[in-house]
Amino acid sequence: MNSTAAANPEFIAPPARKRRRVIRKTVATAAVATALSGAGVAAAQADGLLAPGASTFVSTNLWGASRICVTNYGANWGSFTLYASFANPEQNWVPAYSTRCRDAWWFGQNVRVQNTGYTMEYAYRAF
């Protein structure tokens, strides 16, 4: 074996090995692009109809603002609280038979939405 081959493993690598390396780099690049766009996070989303006191987790975008909405199905004002792991709980009010949305940067964290009112509510992530 000459000194060039010993110093540079790419010099003696067979073509199949190089193809595998290129495929791994392509897959890794696609995974990073998916994570940065937030498309990969959407699969963990859990929309849900919430009875009073119930809660569900809603996924958010890794990068960029996410919109979490709650629809109130009751004849009275409803309320919900958003819990993120790095922020204080946030109380929100929803008029009867309407929807209230909250936009924020949660950086891919799952946000717990809890129905703190006395009416049925539906929580979901709007894109």
PDB file of C-alpha atoms in Angstrom:
ATOM      1  CA  MET A   1       0.000   0.000   0.000  1.00  0.00           C
ATOM      2  CA  ASN A   2       1.453   3.372  -0.902  1.00  0.00           C
ATOM      3  CA  SER A   3       1.458   6.421   1.378  1.00  0.00           C
ATOM      4  CA  THR A   4      -1.289   8.196  -0.621  1.00  0.00           C
ATOM      5  CA  ALA A   5      -3.761   5.346  -0.085  1.00  0.00           C
ATOM      6  CA  ALA A   6      -2.953   5.082   3.634  1.00  0.00           C
ATOM      7  CA  ALA A   7      -3.366   8.824   4.230  1.00  0.00           C
ATOM      8  CA  ASN A   8      -6.579   9.183   2.230  1.00  0.00           C
ATOM      9  CA  PRO A   9      -9.221   6.423   2.673  1.00  0.00           C
ATOM     10  CA  GLU A  10     -11.327   8.034  -0.086  1.00  0.00           C
ATOM     11  CA  PHE A  11      -8.564   7.111  -2.511  1.00  0.00           C
ATOM     12  CA  ILE A  12      -9.196   3.375  -2.153  1.00  0.00           C
ATOM     13  CA  ALA A  13     -12.928   3.416  -1.409  1.00  0.00           C
ATOM     14  CA  PRO A  14     -14.980   1.304  -3.809  1.00  0.00           C
ATOM     15  CA  PRO A  15     -17.753   3.092  -5.775  1.00  0.00           C
ATOM     16  CA  ALA A  16     -20.550   1.373  -3.759  1.00  0.00           C
ATOM     17  CA  ARG A  17     -19.153   2.798  -0.527  1.00  0.00           C
ATOM     18  CA  LYS A  18     -19.140   6.300  -2.006  1.00  0.00           C
ATOM     19  CA  ARG A  19     -22.767   5.933  -3.141  1.00  0.00           C
ATOM     20  CA  ARG A  20     -23.851   4.887   0.364  1.00  0.00           C
ATOM     21  CA  ARG A  21     -22.072   7.908   1.823  1.00  0.00           C
ATOM     22  CA  VAL A  22     -23.831  10.259  -0.621  1.00  0.00           C
ATOM     23  CA  ILE A  23     -27.218   8.670   0.166  1.00  0.00           C
ATOM     24  CA  ARG A  24     -26.639   9.076   3.938  1.00  0.00           C
ATOM     25  CA  LYS A  25     -25.732  12.745   3.468  1.00  0.00           C
ATOM     26  CA  THR A  26     -28.832  13.297   1.307  1.00  0.00           C
ATOM     27  CA  VAL A  27     -31.123  11.655   3.867  1.00  0.00           C
ATOM     28  CA  ALA A  28     -29.564  13.675   6.699  1.00  0.00           C
ATOM     29  CA  THR A  29     -29.995  16.908   4.727  1.00  0.00           C
ATOM     30  CA  ALA A  30     -33.648  16.088   4.004  1.00  0.00           C
ATOM     31  CA  ALA A  31     -34.291  15.337   7.691  1.00  0.00           C
ATOM     32  CA  VAL A  32     -32.817  18.668   8.767  1.00  0.00           C
ATOM     33  CA  ALA A  33     -34.824  20.537   6.122  1.00  0.00           C
ATOM     34  CA  THR A  34     -38.038  18.827   7.245  1.00  0.00           C
ATOM     35  CA  ALA A  35     -37.371  19.663  10.886  1.00  0.00           C
ATOM     36  CA  LEU A  36     -36.620  23.316  10.131  1.00  0.00           C
ATOM     37  CA  SER A  37     -39.741  23.721   8.019  1.00  0.00           C
ATOM     38  CA  GLY A  38     -41.931  22.300  10.781  1.00  0.00           C
ATOM     39  CA  ALA A  39     -43.492  19.687   8.496  1.00  0.00           C
ATOM     40  CA  GLY A  40     -42.154  16.817  10.572  1.00  0.00           C
ATOM     41  CA  VAL A  41     -43.684  18.143  13.780  1.00  0.00           C
ATOM     42  CA  ALA A  42     -47.241  18.187  12.469  1.00  0.00           C
ATOM     43  CA  ALA A  43     -47.559  14.410  12.710  1.00  0.00           C
ATOM     44  CA  ALA A  44     -47.593  14.593  16.522  1.00  0.00           C
ATOM     45  CA  GLN A  45     -50.596  16.882  16.564  1.00  0.00           C
ATOM     46  CA  ALA A  46     -53.560  15.850  18.694  1.00  0.00           C
ATOM     47  CA  ASP A  47     -56.712  17.816  17.981  1.00  0.00           C
ATOM     48  CA  GLY A  48     -59.401  17.191  20.484  1.00  0.00           C
ATOM     49  CA  LEU A  49     -62.875  17.873  21.760  1.00  0.00           C
ATOM     50  CA  LEU A  50     -62.438  18.982  25.351  1.00  0.00           C
ATOM     51  CA  ALA A  51     -64.974  18.562  28.109  1.00  0.00           C
ATOM     52  CA  PRO A  52     -64.692  21.002  31.026  1.00  0.00           C
ATOM     53  CA  GLY A  53     -61.400  20.355  32.819  1.00  0.00           C
ATOM     54  CA  ALA A  54     -59.991  18.098  30.080  1.00  0.00           C
ATOM     55  CA  SER A  55     -56.763  18.792  28.206  1.00  0.00           C
ATOM     56  CA  THR A  56     -54.864  17.728  25.102  1.00  0.00           C
ATOM     57  CA  PHE A  57     -51.414  18.330  23.645  1.00  0.00           C
ATOM     58  CA  VAL A  58     -51.023  20.262  20.394  1.00  0.00           C
ATOM     59  CA  SER A  59     -47.745  20.231  18.471  1.00  0.00           C
ATOM     60  CA  THR A  60     -46.082  23.405  17.182  1.00  0.00           C
ATOM     61  CA  ASN A  61     -43.644  24.400  14.464  1.00  0.00           C
ATOM     62  CA  LEU A  62     -39.972  24.015  15.198  1.00  0.00           C
ATOM     63  CA  TRP A  63     -39.288  27.355  13.522  1.00  0.00           C
ATOM     64  CA  GLY A  64     -41.808  30.109  13.006  1.00  0.00           C
ATOM     65  CA  ALA A  65     -45.047  31.008  14.679  1.00  0.00           C
ATOM     66  CA  SER A  66     -47.722  28.402  15.343  1.00  0.00           C
ATOM     67  CA  ARG A  67     -51.420  29.155  15.665  1.00  0.00           C
ATOM     68  CA  ILE A  68     -53.432  27.237  18.253  1.00  0.00           C
ATOM     69  CA  CYS A  69     -57.188  27.744  18.071  1.00  0.00           C
ATOM     70  CA  VAL A  70     -60.035  26.771  20.368  1.00  0.00           C
ATOM     71  CA  THR A  71     -63.695  26.727  19.303  1.00  0.00           C
ATOM     72  CA  ASN A  72     -66.354  27.130  21.973  1.00  0.00           C
ATOM     73  CA  TYR A  73     -69.496  25.065  21.381  1.00  0.00           C
ATOM     74  CA  GLY A  74     -71.384  26.433  24.388  1.00  0.00           C
ATOM     75  CA  ALA A  75     -73.936  29.211  24.862  1.00  0.00           C
ATOM     76  CA  ASN A  76     -71.733  30.873  27.510  1.00  0.00           C
ATOM     77  CA  TRP A  77     -68.216  32.268  27.479  1.00  0.00           C
ATOM     78  CA  GLY A  78     -65.551  29.588  27.573  1.00  0.00           C
ATOM     79  CA  SER A  79     -61.929  29.696  28.602  1.00  0.00           C
ATOM     80  CA  PHE A  80     -58.780  27.723  27.982  1.00  0.00           C
ATOM     81  CA  THR A  81     -55.230  27.793  29.283  1.00  0.00           C
ATOM     82  CA  LEU A  82     -52.078  27.141  27.267  1.00  0.00           C
ATOM     83  CA  TYR A  83     -49.190  25.452  29.064  1.00  0.00           C
ATOM     84  CA  ALA A  84     -45.732  25.406  27.448  1.00  0.00           C
ATOM     85  CA  SER A  85     -42.719  23.906  29.189  1.00  0.00           C
ATOM     86  CA  PHE A  86     -40.721  27.149  29.129  1.00  0.00           C
ATOM     87  CA  ALA A  87     -43.429  29.797  29.642  1.00  0.00           C
ATOM     88  CA  ASN A  88     -46.013  30.820  32.202  1.00  0.00           C
ATOM     89  CA  PRO A  89     -49.558  29.469  31.715  1.00  0.00           C
ATOM     90  CA  GLU A  90     -51.671  31.725  29.528  1.00  0.00           C
ATOM     91  CA  GLN A  91     -55.426  32.100  30.155  1.00  0.00           C
ATOM     92  CA  ASN A  92     -57.637  32.931  27.136  1.00  0.00           C
ATOM     93  CA  TRP A  93     -61.373  33.581  26.809  1.00  0.00           C
ATOM     94  CA  VAL A  94     -63.659  32.447  23.986  1.00  0.00           C
ATOM     95  CA  PRO A  95     -67.085  33.992  23.304  1.00  0.00           C
ATOM     96  CA  ALA A  96     -70.065  31.667  22.889  1.00  0.00           C
ATOM     97  CA  TYR A  97     -70.195  29.758  19.581  1.00  0.00           C
ATOM     98  CA  SER A  98     -66.962  31.273  18.272  1.00  0.00           C
ATOM     99  CA  THR A  99     -63.240  30.609  17.874  1.00  0.00           C
ATOM    100  CA  ARG A 100     -60.245  32.249  19.514  1.00  0.00           C
ATOM    101  CA  CYS A 101     -56.686  31.715  18.228  1.00  0.00           C
ATOM    102  CA  ARG A 102     -53.294  32.407  19.733  1.00  0.00           C
ATOM    103  CA  ASP A 103     -50.141  32.873  17.626  1.00  0.00           C
ATOM    104  CA  ALA A 104     -46.743  32.369  19.227  1.00  0.00           C
ATOM    105  CA  TRP A 105     -43.288  30.870  18.755  1.00  0.00           C
ATOM    106  CA  TRP A 106     -43.165  27.661  20.793  1.00  0.00           C
ATOM    107  CA  PHE A 107     -40.145  26.174  18.942  1.00  0.00           C
ATOM    108  CA  GLY A 108     -41.542  22.672  18.416  1.00  0.00           C
ATOM    109  CA  GLN A 109     -42.681  22.177  22.010  1.00  0.00           C
ATOM    110  CA  ASN A 110     -45.933  20.347  22.585  1.00  0.00           C
ATOM    111  CA  VAL A 111     -48.340  22.812  24.172  1.00  0.00           C
ATOM    112  CA  ARG A 112     -50.990  21.517  26.550  1.00  0.00           C
ATOM    113  CA  VAL A 113     -54.402  23.086  25.996  1.00  0.00           C
ATOM    114  CA  GLN A 114     -56.765  22.759  28.948  1.00  0.00           C
ATOM    115  CA  ASN A 115     -60.450  23.647  28.944  1.00  0.00           C
ATOM    116  CA  THR A 116     -60.840  25.785  32.066  1.00  0.00           C
ATOM    117  CA  GLY A 117     -64.419  26.836  31.304  1.00  0.00           C
ATOM    118  CA  TYR A 118     -67.798  25.126  31.651  1.00  0.00           C
ATOM    119  CA  THR A 119     -68.577  24.514  27.975  1.00  0.00           C
ATOM    120  CA  MET A 120     -67.420  21.960  25.380  1.00  0.00           C
ATOM    121  CA  GLU A 121     -64.455  23.219  23.353  1.00  0.00           C
ATOM    122  CA  TYR A 122     -62.429  21.947  20.420  1.00  0.00           C
ATOM    123  CA  ALA A 123     -58.663  22.620  20.356  1.00  0.00           C
ATOM    124  CA  TYR A 124     -56.567  22.389  17.189  1.00  0.00           C
ATOM    125  CA  ARG A 125     -53.503  23.770  15.436  1.00  0.00           C
ATOM    126  CA  ALA A 126     -54.240  25.996  12.457  1.00  0.00           C
ATOM    127  CA  PHE A 127     -51.396  26.260   9.993  1.00  0.00           C
TER     128      PHE A 127
END
